[in-house]
Coordinates of C-alpha atoms and ligand atoms in Angstrom, one line a residue:
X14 CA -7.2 -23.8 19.2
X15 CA -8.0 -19.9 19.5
X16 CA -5.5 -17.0 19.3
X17 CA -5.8 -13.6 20.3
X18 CA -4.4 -11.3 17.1
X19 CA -4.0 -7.4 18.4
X20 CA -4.1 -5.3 15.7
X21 CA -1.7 -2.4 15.4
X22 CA -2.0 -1.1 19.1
X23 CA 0.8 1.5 18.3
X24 CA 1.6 5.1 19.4
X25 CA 0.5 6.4 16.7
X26 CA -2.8 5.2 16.9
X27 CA -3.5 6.8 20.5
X28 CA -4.1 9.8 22.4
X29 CA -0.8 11.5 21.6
X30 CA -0.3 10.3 18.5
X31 CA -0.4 11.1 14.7
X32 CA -3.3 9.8 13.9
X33 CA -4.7 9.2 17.6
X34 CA -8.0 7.8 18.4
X35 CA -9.8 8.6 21.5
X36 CA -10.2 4.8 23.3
X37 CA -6.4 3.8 22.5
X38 CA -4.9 4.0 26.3
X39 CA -7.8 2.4 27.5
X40 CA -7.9 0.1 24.7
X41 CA -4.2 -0.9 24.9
X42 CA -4.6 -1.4 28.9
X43 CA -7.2 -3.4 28.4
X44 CA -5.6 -5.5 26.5
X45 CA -2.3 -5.6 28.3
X46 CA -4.9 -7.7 30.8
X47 CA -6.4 -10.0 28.8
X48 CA -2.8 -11.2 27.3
X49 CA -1.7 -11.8 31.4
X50 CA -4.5 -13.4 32.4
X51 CA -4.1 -17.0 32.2
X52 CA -7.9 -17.6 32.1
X53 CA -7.7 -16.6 28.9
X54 CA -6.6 -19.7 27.2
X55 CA -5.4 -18.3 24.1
X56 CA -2.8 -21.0 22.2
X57 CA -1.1 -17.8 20.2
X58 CA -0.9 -14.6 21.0
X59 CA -0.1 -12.5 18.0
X60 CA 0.1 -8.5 17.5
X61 CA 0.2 -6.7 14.0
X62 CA 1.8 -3.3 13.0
X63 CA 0.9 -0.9 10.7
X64 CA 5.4 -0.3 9.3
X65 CA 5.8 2.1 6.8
X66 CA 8.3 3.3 4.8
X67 CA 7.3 4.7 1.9
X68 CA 3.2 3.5 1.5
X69 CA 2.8 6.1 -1.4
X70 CA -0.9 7.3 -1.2
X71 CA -1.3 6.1 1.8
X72 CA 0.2 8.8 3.2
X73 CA -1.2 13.0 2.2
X74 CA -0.3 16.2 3.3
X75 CA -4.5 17.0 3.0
X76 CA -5.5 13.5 3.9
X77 CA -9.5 12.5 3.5
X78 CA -9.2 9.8 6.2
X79 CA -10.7 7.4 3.8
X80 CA -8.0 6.5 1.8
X81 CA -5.7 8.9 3.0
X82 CA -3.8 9.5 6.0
X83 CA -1.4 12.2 8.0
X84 CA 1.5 10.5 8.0
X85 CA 2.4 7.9 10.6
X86 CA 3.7 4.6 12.3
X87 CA 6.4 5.5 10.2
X88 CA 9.6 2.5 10.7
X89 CA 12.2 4.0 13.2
X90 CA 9.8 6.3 14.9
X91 CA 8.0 6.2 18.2
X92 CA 5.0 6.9 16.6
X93 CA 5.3 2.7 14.9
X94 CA 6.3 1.1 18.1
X95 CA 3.6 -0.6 20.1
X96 CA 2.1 1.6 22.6
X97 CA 3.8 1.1 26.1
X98 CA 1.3 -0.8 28.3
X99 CA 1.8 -3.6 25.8
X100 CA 5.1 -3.4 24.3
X101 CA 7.1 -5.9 26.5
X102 CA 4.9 -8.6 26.6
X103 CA 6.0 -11.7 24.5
X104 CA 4.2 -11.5 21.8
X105 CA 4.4 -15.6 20.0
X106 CA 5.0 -13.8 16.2
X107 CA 4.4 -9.9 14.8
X108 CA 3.3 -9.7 11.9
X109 CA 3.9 -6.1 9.6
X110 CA 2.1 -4.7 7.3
X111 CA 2.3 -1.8 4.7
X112 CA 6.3 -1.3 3.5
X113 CA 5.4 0.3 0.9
X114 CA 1.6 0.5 0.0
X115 CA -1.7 0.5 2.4
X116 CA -2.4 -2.5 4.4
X117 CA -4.9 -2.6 6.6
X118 CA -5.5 -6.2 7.3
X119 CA -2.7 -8.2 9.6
X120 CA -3.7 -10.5 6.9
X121 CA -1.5 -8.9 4.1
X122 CA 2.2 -8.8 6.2
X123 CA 4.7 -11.2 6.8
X124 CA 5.9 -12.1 10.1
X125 CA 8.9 -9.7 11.9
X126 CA 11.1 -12.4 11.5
X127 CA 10.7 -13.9 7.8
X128 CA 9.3 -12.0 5.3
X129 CA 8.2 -15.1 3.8
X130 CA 5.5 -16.2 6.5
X131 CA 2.0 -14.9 6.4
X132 CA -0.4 -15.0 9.6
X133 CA -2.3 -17.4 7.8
X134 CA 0.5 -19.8 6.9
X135 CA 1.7 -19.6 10.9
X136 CA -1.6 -19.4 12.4
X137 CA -2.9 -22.6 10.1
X138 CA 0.8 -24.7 11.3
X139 CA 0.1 -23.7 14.9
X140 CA -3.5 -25.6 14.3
X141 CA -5.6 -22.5 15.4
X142 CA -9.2 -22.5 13.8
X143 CA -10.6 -19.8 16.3
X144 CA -9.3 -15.6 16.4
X145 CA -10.3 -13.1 18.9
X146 CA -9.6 -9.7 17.2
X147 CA -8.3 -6.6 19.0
X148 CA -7.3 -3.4 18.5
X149 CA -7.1 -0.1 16.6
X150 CA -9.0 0.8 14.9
X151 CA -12.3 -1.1 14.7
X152 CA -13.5 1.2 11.5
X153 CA -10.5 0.6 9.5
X154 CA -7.4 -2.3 10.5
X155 CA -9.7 -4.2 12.6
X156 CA -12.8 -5.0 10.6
X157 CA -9.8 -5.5 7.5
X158 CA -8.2 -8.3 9.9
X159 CA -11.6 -9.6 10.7
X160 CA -13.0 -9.6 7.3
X161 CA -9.5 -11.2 6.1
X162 CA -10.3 -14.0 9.1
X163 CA -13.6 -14.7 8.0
X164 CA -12.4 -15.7 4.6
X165 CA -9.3 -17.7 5.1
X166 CA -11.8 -19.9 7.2
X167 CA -11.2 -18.7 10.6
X168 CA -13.8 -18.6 13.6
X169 CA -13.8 -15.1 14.4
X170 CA -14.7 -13.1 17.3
X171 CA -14.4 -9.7 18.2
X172 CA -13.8 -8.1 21.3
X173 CA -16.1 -4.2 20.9
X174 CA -14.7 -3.3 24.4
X175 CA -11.0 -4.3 23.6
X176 CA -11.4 -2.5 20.1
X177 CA -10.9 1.4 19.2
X178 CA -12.9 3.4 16.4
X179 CA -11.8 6.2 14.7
X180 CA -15.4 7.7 14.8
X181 CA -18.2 6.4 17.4
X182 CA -20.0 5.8 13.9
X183 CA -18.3 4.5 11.7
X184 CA -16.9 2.1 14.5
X185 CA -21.0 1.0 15.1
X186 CA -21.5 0.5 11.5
X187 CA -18.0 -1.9 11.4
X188 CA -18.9 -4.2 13.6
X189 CA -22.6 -4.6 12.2
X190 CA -20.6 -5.7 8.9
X191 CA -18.1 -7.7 10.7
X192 CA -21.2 -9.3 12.4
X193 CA -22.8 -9.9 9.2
X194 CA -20.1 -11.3 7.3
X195 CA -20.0 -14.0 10.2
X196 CA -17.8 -12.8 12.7
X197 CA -19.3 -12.9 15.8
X198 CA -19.2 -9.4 18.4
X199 CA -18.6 -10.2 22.2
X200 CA -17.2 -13.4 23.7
Ligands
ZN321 ZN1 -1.1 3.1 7.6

């Protein structure tokens, strides 16, 4: 069985946003049309979310966007929720990710509603072997999510047109890694 996992498609991470990347909108539209379109054949549909409270260094007021970040998808604020286009679909589980440290694979939170339950765990009791990866951003959450796929045993694709870098780049250069880790880019 495959799933579709959309990584932190949040306000924060598009145009508008704190720490906004350029292809989010479209990104999140996108995706708001592969989750209705029963073609699809997904078995799960899951989204993650960067929630923070207090991630320590994580967060800097002079940030190197490396390691360190403006601060953002804060818990409470618009800025964390997912972005619009997306937000009322019915997502099977969320998963949350980065209380209080860095996270940036979907891989390291717990599901919305038990702290207890990690995508793995759920995704492995659903019987999914197969993961398309979405989302923002494809330098950063989503090559963590894929990478974190890869090695918990997953068949793992990932979607470049669904996805959204924080640099053209850097974005390029994920998704040759993802690729030769043995994820595989395009359906
Ligand atoms: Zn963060």
């Amino acid at each position: 069985m495959r799933a579709l996992v959309v990584v932190d498609v949040q306000n924060d991470f598009c145009p508008g946003g704190a720490l906004a990347t350029e292809r989010g909108d479209m990104v999140a539209e996108g995706i708001a049309d592969l989750i209705r379109d029963p073609a699809a054949g997904y078995g799960a549909i899951v989204a993650t979310q960067d929630w923070h409270i207090d991630p320590g260094e994580h967060f800097s007021g002079s940030p190197d966007f490396v390691d360190s970040w403006p601060i953002h998808c804060v818990v409470g604020t618009g800025g964390a929720e997912l972005h619009p286009a997306i937000k009322d679909e019915a997502f099977d589980e969320i998963f949350r990710k980065g209380e209080y440290s860095a996270a940036y694979s979907g891989f390291e939170g717990h599901a919305a509603g038990d702290e207890t339950v990690t995508m793995t765990t759920w995704l492995r009791f659903r019987h999914v072997t197969d993961v398309d990866v979405v989302g923002i951003a494809t330098d950063h959450c989503v090559k963590a999510t894929v990478l974190d796929a890869l090695r918990e045993g997953f068949g793992v694709r990932v979607l470049p047109e669904l996805c959204s870098p924080v640099t053209v780049d850097t974005g390029e250069q994920a998704l040759r890694e993802m690729e030769s880790a043995g994820a595989r880019v395009g359906r």
